[in-house]
PDB file of C-alpha atoms in Angstrom:
ATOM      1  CA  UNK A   1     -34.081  10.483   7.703  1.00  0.00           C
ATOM      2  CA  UNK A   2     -36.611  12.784   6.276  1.00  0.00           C
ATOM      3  CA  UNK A   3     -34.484  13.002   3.056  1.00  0.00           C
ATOM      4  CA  UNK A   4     -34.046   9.204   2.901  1.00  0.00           C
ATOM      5  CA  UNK A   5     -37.745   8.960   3.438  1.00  0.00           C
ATOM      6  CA  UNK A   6     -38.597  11.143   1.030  1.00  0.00           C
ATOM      7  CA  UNK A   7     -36.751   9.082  -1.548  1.00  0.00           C
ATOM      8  CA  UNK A   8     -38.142   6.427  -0.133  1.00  0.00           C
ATOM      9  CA  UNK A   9     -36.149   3.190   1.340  1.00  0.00           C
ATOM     10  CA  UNK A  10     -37.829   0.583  -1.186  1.00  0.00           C
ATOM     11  CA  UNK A  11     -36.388   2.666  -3.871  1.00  0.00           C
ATOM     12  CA  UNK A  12     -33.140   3.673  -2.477  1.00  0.00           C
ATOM     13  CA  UNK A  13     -32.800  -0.181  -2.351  1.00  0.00           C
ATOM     14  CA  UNK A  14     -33.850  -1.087  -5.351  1.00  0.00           C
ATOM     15  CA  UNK A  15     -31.275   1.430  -7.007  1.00  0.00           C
ATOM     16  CA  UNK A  16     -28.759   0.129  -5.007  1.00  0.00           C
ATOM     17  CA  UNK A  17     -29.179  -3.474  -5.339  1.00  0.00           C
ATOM     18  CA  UNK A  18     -28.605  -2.878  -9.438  1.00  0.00           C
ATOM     19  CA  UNK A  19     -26.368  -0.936  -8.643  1.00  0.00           C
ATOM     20  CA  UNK A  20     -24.337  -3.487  -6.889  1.00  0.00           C
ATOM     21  CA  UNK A  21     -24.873  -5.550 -10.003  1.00  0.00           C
ATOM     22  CA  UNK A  22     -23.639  -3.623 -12.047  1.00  0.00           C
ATOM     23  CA  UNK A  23     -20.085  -3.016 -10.205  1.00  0.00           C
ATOM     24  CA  UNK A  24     -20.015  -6.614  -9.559  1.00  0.00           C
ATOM     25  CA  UNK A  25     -20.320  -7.716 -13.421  1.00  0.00           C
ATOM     26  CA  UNK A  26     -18.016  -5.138 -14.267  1.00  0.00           C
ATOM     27  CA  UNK A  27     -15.529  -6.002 -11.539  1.00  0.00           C
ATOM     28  CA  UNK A  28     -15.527  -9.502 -12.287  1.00  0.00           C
ATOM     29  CA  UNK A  29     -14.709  -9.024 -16.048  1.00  0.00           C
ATOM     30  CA  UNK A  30     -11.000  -7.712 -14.848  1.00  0.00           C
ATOM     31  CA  UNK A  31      -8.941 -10.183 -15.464  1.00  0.00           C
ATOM     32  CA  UNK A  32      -7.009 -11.303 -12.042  1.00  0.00           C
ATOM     33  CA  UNK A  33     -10.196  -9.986 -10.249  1.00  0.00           C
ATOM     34  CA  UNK A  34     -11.050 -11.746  -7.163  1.00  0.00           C
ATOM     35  CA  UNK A  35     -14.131 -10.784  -5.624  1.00  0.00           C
ATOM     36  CA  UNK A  36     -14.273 -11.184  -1.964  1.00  0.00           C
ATOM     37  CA  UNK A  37     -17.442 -11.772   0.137  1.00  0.00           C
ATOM     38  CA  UNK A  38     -20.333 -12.303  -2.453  1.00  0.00           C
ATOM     39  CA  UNK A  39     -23.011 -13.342  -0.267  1.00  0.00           C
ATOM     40  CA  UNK A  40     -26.566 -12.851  -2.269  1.00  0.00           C
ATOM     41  CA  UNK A  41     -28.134 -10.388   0.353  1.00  0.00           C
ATOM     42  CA  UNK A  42     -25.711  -7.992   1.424  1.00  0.00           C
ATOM     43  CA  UNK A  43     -25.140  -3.940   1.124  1.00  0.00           C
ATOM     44  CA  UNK A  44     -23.630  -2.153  -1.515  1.00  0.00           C
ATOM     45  CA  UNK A  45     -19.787  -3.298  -1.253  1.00  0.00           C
ATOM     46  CA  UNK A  46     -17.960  -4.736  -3.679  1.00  0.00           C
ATOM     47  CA  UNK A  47     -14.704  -6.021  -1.787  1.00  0.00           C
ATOM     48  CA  UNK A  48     -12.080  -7.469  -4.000  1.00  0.00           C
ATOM     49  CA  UNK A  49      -7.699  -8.266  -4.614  1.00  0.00           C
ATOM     50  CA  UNK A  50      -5.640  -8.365  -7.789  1.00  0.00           C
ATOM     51  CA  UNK A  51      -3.604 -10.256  -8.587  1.00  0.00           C
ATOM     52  CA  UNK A  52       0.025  -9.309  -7.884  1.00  0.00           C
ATOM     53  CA  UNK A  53      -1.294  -5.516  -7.163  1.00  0.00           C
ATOM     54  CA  UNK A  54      -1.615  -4.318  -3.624  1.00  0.00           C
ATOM     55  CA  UNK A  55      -4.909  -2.605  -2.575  1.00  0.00           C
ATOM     56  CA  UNK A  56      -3.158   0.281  -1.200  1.00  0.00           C
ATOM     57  CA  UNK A  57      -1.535   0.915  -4.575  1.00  0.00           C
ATOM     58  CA  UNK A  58      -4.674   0.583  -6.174  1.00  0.00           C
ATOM     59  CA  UNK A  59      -6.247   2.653  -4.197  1.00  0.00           C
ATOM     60  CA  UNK A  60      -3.685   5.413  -4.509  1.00  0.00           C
ATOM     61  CA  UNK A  61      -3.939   5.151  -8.445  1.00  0.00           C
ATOM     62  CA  UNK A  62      -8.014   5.037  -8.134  1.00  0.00           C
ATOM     63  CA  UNK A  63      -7.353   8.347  -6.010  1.00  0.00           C
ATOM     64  CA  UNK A  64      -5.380  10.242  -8.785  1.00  0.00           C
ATOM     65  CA  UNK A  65      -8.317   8.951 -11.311  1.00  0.00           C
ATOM     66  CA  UNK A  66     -11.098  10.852  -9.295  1.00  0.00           C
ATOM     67  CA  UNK A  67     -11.991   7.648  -7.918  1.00  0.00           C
ATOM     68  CA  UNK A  68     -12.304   6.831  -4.326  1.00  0.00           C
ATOM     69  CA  UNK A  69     -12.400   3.282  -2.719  1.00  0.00           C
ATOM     70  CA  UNK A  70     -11.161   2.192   0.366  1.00  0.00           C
ATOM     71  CA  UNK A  71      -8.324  -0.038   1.211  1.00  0.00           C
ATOM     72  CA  UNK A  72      -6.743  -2.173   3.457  1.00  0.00           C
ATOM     73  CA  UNK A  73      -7.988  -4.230   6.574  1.00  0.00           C
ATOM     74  CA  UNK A  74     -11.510  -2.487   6.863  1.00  0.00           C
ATOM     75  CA  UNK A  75     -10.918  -2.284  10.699  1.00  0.00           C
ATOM     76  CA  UNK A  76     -11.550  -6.342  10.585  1.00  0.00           C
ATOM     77  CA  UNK A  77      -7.890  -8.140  10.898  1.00  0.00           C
ATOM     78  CA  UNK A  78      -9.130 -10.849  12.591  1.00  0.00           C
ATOM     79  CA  UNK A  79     -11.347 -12.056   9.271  1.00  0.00           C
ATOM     80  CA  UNK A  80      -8.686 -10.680   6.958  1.00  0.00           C
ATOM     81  CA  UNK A  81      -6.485 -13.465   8.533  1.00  0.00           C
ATOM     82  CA  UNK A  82      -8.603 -16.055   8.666  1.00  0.00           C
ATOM     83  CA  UNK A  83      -9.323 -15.595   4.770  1.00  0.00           C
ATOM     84  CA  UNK A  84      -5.552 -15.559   4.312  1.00  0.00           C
ATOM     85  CA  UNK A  85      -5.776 -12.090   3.040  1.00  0.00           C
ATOM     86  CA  UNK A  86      -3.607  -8.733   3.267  1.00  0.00           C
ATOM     87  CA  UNK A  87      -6.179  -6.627   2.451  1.00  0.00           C
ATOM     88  CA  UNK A  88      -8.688  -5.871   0.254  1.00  0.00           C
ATOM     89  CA  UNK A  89      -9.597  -3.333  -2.106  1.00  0.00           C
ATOM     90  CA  UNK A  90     -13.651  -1.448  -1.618  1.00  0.00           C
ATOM     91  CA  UNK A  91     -15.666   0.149  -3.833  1.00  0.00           C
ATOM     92  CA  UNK A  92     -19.000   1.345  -2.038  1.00  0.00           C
ATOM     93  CA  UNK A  93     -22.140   2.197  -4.511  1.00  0.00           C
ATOM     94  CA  UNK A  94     -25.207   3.949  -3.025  1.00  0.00           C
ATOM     95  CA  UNK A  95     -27.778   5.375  -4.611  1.00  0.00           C
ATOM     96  CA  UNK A  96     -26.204   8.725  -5.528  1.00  0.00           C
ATOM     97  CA  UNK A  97     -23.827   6.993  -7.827  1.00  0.00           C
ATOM     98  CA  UNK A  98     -24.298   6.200 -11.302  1.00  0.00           C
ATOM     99  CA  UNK A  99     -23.176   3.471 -14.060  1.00  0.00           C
ATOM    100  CA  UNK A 100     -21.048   6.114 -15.284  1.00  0.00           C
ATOM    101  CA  UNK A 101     -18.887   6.199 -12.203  1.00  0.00           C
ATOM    102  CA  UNK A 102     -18.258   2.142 -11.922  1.00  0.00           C
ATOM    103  CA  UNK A 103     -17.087   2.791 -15.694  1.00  0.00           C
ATOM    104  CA  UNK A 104     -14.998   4.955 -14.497  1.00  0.00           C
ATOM    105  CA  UNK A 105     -13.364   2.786 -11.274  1.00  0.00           C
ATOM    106  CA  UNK A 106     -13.081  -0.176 -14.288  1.00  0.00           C
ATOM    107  CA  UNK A 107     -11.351   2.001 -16.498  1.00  0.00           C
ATOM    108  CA  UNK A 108      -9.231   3.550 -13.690  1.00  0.00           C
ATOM    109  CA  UNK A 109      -8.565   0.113 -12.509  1.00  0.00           C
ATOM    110  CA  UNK A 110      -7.548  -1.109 -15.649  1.00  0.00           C
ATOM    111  CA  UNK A 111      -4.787   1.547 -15.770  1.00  0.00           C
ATOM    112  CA  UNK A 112      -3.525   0.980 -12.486  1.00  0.00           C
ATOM    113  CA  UNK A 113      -3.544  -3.113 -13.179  1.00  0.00           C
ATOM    114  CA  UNK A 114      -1.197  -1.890 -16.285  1.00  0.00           C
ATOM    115  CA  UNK A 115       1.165  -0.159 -14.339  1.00  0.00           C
ATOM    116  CA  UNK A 116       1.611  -2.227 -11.440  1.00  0.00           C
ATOM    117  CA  UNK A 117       1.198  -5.704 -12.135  1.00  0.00           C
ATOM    118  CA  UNK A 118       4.815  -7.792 -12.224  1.00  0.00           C
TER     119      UNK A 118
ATOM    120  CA  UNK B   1     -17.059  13.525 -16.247  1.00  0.00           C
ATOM    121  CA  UNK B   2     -14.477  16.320 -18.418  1.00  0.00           C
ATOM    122  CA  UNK B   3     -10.622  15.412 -20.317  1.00  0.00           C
ATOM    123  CA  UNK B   4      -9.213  16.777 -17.229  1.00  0.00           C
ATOM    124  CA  UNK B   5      -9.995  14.706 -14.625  1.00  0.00           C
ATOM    125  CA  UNK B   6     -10.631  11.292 -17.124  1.00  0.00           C
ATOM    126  CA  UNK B   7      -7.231  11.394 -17.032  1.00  0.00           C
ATOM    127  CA  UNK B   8      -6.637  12.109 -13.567  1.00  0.00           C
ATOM    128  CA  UNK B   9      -3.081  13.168 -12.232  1.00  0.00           C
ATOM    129  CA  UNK B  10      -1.178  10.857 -14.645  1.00  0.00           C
ATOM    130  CA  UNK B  11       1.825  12.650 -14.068  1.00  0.00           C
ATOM    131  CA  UNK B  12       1.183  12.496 -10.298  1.00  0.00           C
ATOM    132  CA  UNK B  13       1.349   8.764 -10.039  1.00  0.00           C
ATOM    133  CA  UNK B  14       4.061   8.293 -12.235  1.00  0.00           C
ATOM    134  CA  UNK B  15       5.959  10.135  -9.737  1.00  0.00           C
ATOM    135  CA  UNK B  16       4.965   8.296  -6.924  1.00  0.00           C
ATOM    136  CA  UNK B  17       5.623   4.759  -9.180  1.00  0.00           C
ATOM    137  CA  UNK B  18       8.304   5.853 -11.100  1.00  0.00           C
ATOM    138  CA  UNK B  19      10.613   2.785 -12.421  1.00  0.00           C
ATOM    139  CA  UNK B  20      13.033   2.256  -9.826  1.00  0.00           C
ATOM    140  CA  UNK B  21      10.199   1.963  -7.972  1.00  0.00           C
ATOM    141  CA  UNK B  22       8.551  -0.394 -10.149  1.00  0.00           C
ATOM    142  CA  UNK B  23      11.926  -2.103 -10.790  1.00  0.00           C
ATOM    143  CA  UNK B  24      12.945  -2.258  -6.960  1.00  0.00           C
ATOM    144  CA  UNK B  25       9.131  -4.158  -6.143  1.00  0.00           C
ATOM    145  CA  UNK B  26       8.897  -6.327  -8.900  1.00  0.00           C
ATOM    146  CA  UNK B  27      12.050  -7.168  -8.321  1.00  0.00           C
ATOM    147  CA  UNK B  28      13.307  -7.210  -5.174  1.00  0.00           C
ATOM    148  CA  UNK B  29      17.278  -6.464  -4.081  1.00  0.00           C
ATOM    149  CA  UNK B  30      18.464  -9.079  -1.461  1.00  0.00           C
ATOM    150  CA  UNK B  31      15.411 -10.483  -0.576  1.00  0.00           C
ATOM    151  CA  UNK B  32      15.531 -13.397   1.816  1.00  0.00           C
ATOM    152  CA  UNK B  33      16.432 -14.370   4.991  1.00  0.00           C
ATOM    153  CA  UNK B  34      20.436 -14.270   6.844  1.00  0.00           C
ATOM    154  CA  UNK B  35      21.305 -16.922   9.021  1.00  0.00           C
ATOM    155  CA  UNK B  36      22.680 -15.797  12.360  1.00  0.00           C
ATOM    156  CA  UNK B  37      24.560 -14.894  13.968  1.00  0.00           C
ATOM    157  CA  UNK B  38      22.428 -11.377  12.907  1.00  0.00           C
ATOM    158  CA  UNK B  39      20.695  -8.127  13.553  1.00  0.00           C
ATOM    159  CA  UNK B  40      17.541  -8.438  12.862  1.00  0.00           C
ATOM    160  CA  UNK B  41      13.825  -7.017  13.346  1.00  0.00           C
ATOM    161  CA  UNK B  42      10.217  -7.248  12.694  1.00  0.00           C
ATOM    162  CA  UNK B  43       8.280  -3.974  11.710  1.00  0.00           C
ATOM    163  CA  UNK B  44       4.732  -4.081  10.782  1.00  0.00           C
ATOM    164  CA  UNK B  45       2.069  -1.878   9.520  1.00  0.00           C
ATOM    165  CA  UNK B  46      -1.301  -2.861  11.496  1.00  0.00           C
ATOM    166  CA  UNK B  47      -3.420  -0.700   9.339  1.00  0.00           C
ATOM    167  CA  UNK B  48      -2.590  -1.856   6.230  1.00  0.00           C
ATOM    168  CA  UNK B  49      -0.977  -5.144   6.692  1.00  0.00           C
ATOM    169  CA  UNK B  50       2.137  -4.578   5.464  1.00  0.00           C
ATOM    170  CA  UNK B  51       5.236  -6.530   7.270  1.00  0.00           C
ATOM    171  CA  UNK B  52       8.641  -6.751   6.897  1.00  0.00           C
ATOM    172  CA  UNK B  53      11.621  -8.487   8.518  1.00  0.00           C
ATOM    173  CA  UNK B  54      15.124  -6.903   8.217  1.00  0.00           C
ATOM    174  CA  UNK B  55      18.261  -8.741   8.469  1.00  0.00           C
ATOM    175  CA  UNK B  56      21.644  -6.880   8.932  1.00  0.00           C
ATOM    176  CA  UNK B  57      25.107  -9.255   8.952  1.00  0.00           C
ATOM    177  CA  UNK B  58      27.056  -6.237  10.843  1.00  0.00           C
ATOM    178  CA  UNK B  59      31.081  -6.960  11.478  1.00  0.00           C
ATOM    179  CA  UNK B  60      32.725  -5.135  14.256  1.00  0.00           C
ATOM    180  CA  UNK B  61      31.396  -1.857  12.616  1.00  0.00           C
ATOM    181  CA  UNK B  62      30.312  -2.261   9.550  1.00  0.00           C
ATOM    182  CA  UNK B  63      26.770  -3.349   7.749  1.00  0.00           C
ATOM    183  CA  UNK B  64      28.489  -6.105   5.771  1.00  0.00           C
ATOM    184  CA  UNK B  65      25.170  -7.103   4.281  1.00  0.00           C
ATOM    185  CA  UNK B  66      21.396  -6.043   4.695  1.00  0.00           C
ATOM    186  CA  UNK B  67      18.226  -8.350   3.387  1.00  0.00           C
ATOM    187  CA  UNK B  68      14.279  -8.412   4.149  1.00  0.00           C
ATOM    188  CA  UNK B  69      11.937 -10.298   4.086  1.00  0.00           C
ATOM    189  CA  UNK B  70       7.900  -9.405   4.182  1.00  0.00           C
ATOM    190  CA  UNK B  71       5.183  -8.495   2.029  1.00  0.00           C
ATOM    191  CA  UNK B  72       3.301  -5.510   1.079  1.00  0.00           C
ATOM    192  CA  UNK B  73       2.473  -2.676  -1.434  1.00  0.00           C
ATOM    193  CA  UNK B  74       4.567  -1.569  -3.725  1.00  0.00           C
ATOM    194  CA  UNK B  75       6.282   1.413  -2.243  1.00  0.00           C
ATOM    195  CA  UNK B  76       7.101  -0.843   0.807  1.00  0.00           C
ATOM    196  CA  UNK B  77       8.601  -3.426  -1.046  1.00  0.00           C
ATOM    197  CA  UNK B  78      10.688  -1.317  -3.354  1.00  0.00           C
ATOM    198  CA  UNK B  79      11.886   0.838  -0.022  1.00  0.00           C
ATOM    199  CA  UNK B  80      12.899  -2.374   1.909  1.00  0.00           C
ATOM    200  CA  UNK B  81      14.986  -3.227  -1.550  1.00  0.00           C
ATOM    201  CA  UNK B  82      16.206  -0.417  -1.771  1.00  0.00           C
ATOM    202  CA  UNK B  83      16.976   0.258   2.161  1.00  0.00           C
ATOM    203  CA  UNK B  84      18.937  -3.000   1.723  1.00  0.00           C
ATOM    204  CA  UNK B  85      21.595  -1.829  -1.430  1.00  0.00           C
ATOM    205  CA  UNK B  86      21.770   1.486   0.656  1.00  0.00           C
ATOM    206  CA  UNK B  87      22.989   0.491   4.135  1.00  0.00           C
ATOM    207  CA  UNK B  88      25.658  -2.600   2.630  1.00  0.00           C
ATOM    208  CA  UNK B  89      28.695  -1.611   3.073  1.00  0.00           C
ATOM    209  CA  UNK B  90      28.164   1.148   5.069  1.00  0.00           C
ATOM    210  CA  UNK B  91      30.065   1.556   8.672  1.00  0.00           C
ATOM    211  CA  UNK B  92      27.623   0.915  11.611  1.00  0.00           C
ATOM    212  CA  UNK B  93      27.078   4.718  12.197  1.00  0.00           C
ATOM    213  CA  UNK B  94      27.045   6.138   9.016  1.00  0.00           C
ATOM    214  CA  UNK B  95      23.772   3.314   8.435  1.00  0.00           C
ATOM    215  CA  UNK B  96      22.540   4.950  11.771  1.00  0.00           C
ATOM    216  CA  UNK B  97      22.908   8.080  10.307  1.00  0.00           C
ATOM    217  CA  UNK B  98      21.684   7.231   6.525  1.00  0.00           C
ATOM    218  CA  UNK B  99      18.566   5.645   8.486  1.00  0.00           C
ATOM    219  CA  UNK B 100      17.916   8.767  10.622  1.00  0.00           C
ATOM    220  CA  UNK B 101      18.140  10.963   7.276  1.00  0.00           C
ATOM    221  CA  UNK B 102      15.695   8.890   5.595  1.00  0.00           C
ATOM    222  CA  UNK B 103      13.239   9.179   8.335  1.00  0.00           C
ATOM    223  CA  UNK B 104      13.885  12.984   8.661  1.00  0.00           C
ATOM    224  CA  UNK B 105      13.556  13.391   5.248  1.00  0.00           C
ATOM    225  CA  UNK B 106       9.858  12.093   5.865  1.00  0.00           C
ATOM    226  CA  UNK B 107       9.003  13.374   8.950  1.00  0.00           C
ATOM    227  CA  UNK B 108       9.878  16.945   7.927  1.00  0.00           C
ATOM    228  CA  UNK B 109       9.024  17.530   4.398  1.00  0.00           C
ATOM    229  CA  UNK B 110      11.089  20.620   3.453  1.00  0.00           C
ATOM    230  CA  UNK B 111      14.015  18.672   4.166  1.00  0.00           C
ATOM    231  CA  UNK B 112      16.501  17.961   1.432  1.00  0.00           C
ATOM    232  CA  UNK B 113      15.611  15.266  -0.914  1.00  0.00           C
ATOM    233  CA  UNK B 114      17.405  11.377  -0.310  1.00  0.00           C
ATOM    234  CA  UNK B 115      20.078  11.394  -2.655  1.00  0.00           C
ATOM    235  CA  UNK B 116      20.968   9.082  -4.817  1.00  0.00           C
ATOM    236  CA  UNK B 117      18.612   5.708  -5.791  1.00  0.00           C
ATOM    237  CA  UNK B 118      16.526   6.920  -2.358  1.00  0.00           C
ATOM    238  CA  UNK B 119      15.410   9.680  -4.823  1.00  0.00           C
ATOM    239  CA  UNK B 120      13.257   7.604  -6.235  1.00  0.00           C
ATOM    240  CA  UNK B 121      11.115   7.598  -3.120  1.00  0.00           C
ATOM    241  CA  UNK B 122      10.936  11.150  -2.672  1.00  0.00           C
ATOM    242  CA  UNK B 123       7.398  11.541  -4.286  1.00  0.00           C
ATOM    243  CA  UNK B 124       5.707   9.407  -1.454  1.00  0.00           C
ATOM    244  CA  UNK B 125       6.265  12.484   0.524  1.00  0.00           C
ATOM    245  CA  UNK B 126       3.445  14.259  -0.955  1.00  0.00           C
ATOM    246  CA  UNK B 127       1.047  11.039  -0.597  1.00  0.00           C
ATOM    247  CA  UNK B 128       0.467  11.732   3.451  1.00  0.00           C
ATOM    248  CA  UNK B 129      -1.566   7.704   3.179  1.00  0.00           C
ATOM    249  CA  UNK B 130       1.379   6.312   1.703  1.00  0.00           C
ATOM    250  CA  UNK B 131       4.349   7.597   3.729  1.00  0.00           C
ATOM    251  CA  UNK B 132       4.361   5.199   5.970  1.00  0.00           C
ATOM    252  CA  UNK B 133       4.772   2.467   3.327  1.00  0.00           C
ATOM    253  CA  UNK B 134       8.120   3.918   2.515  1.00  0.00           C
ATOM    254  CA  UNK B 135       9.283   4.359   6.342  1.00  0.00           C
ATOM    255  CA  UNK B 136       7.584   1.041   7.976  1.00  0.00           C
ATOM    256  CA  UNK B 137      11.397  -0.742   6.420  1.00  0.00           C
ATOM    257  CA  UNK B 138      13.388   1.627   7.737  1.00  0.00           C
ATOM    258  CA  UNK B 139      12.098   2.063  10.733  1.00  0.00           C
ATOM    259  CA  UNK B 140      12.400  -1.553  11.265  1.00  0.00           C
ATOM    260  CA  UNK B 141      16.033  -1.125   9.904  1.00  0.00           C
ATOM    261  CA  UNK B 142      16.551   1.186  12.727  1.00  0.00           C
ATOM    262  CA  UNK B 143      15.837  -1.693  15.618  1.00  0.00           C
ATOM    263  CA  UNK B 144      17.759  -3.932  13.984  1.00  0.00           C
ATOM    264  CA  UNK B 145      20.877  -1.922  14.676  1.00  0.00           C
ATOM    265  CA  UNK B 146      19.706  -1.149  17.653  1.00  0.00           C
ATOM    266  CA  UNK B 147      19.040  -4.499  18.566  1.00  0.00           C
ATOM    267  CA  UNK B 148      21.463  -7.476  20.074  1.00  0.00           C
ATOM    268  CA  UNK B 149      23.393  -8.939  17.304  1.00  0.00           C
ATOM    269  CA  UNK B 150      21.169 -12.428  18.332  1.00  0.00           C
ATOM    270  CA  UNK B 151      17.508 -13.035  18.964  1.00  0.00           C
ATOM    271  CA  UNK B 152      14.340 -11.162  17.475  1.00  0.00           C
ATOM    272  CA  UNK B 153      13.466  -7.752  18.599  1.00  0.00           C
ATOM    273  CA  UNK B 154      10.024  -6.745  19.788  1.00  0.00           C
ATOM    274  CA  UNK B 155       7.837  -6.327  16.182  1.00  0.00           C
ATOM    275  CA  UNK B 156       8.263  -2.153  15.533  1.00  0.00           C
ATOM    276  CA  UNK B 157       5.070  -0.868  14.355  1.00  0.00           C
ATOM    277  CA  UNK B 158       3.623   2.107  12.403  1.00  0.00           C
ATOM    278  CA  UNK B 159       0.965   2.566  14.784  1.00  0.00           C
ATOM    279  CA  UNK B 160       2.510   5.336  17.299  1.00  0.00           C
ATOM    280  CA  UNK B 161       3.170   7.201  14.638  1.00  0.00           C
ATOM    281  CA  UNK B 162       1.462  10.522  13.455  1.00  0.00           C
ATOM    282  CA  UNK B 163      -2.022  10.943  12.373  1.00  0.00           C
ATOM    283  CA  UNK B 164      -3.981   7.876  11.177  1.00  0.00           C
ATOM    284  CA  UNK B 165      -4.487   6.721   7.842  1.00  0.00           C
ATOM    285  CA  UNK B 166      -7.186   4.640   7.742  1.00  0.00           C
ATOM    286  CA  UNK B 167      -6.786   0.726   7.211  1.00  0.00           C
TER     287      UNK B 167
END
């Protein structure tokens, strides 16, 4: 806490909330892109499927790109199923990250989209 | 960010997704459902939400035909096709046997290599997250010749195994 406070939480938030901008206008320009959950006040989650990819595999490509996301049910089947979904794919931003890295999961993305879409 | 790691382990992945495997998922072997009478069985993968449904037509000791059904990532999908070219034609205990020496081959990772198209799978082995994507249909495959030749078995599931991935 004394290193968050230090930062400060009005700034940590503001950083994050562009941020989350960011990854979310990037995201969204991948074609087949589904974002999932896009609620205007929320934390720093982008949640999102592709089209004909699985999130596992595109989380295991992400992985081998230096990226990490997370993948899968989240711990929350219950919503998963009500939305019809078999998982999802996660990229987290917090304030330690940088533009530079979402380029990065975009870019990474975009390979693994090549290789494993039908 | 350097060359090295902008490029990541290119090589690694295309191990892991080489193109049987890419062939086997996009395409699926013998996908569908058998009418009865059959062996058949339900596995499922509760932390990633990966399922699959194994049908085996088995004559008085042989695997006359194998299908699946189910969805999931791409090294399921390709395993379940390619689970269901291996075992056809294969006498009851030799699939018993082919199915046990898959697993093994998993569970114990200086084993020898599956032979064969099963090669093709033998990268997931270093993916510890992945591994159970390629056993989940084979595991399944193993209740359904276990199971009554009728009737659905109870759904087989990933969870008991091993250490955790997270879903």
């Amino acid at each position: 806490m004394d290193y968050l406070n230090a930062i400060g939480l009005q700034r940590i938030a503001a950083c994050e909330a562009e941020l989350l901008d960011y990854t979310v206008a990037a995201l969204g320009a991948v074609p087949g892109l589904t974002l999932v959950g896009t609620a205007p006040q929320r934390a720093g989650v982008a949640s999102f499927t592709v089209d004909g990819v699985h999130p596992h595999d595109i989380g295991t490509v992400l992985d081998q790109h230096g990226v990490a996301i997370r993948a899968g049910h989240h711990c929350a089947m219950p919503v998963m199923e009500k939305f019809g979904l078999s998982g999802t794919a996660r990229a987290s931003v917090a304030f330690y990250n940088t533009t530079a890295e979402i380029d990065r999961l975009v870019a990474a993305l975009h390979v693994a989209i090549r290789l494993l879409r039908p | 960010m350097n060359a090295a790691t902008d490029t990541g382990n290119a090589n690694d992945v295309a191990a892991l997704y080489q193109r049987t495997v890419l062939d086997h998922s996009r395409q699926p072997r013998n996908f569908g459902r058998l009418p009865p009478p059959v062996q058949r069985a339900v596995g499922h993968n509760v932390l990633c939400g990966d399922k699959v449904t194994i049908y085996l037509h088995c004559d008085a000791d042989r695997v006359v035909r194998a299908t699946f059904e189910g969805s999931g990532c791409a090294i399921c999908m390709a395993s379940a096709s390619l689970l269901t070219e291996h075992l056809a034609g294969l006498g009851v205990a030799a699939a018993g046997a082919a199915v046990t020496g898959f697993l093994h081959s998993f569970a114990a990772p200086d084993s020898p290599t599956p032979a064969g198209a099963l090669a093709a799978l033998a990268a997931v082995r270093t993916y510890p997250s992945r591994v159970r994507c390629a056993t989940l249909p084979w595991q399944t495959a193993q209740a359904a010749l276990a199971g009554p030749t009728t009737g659905a078995k109870g759904p087989v599931s990933t969870e008991k195994d091993g250490p955790h991935g997270h879903g």
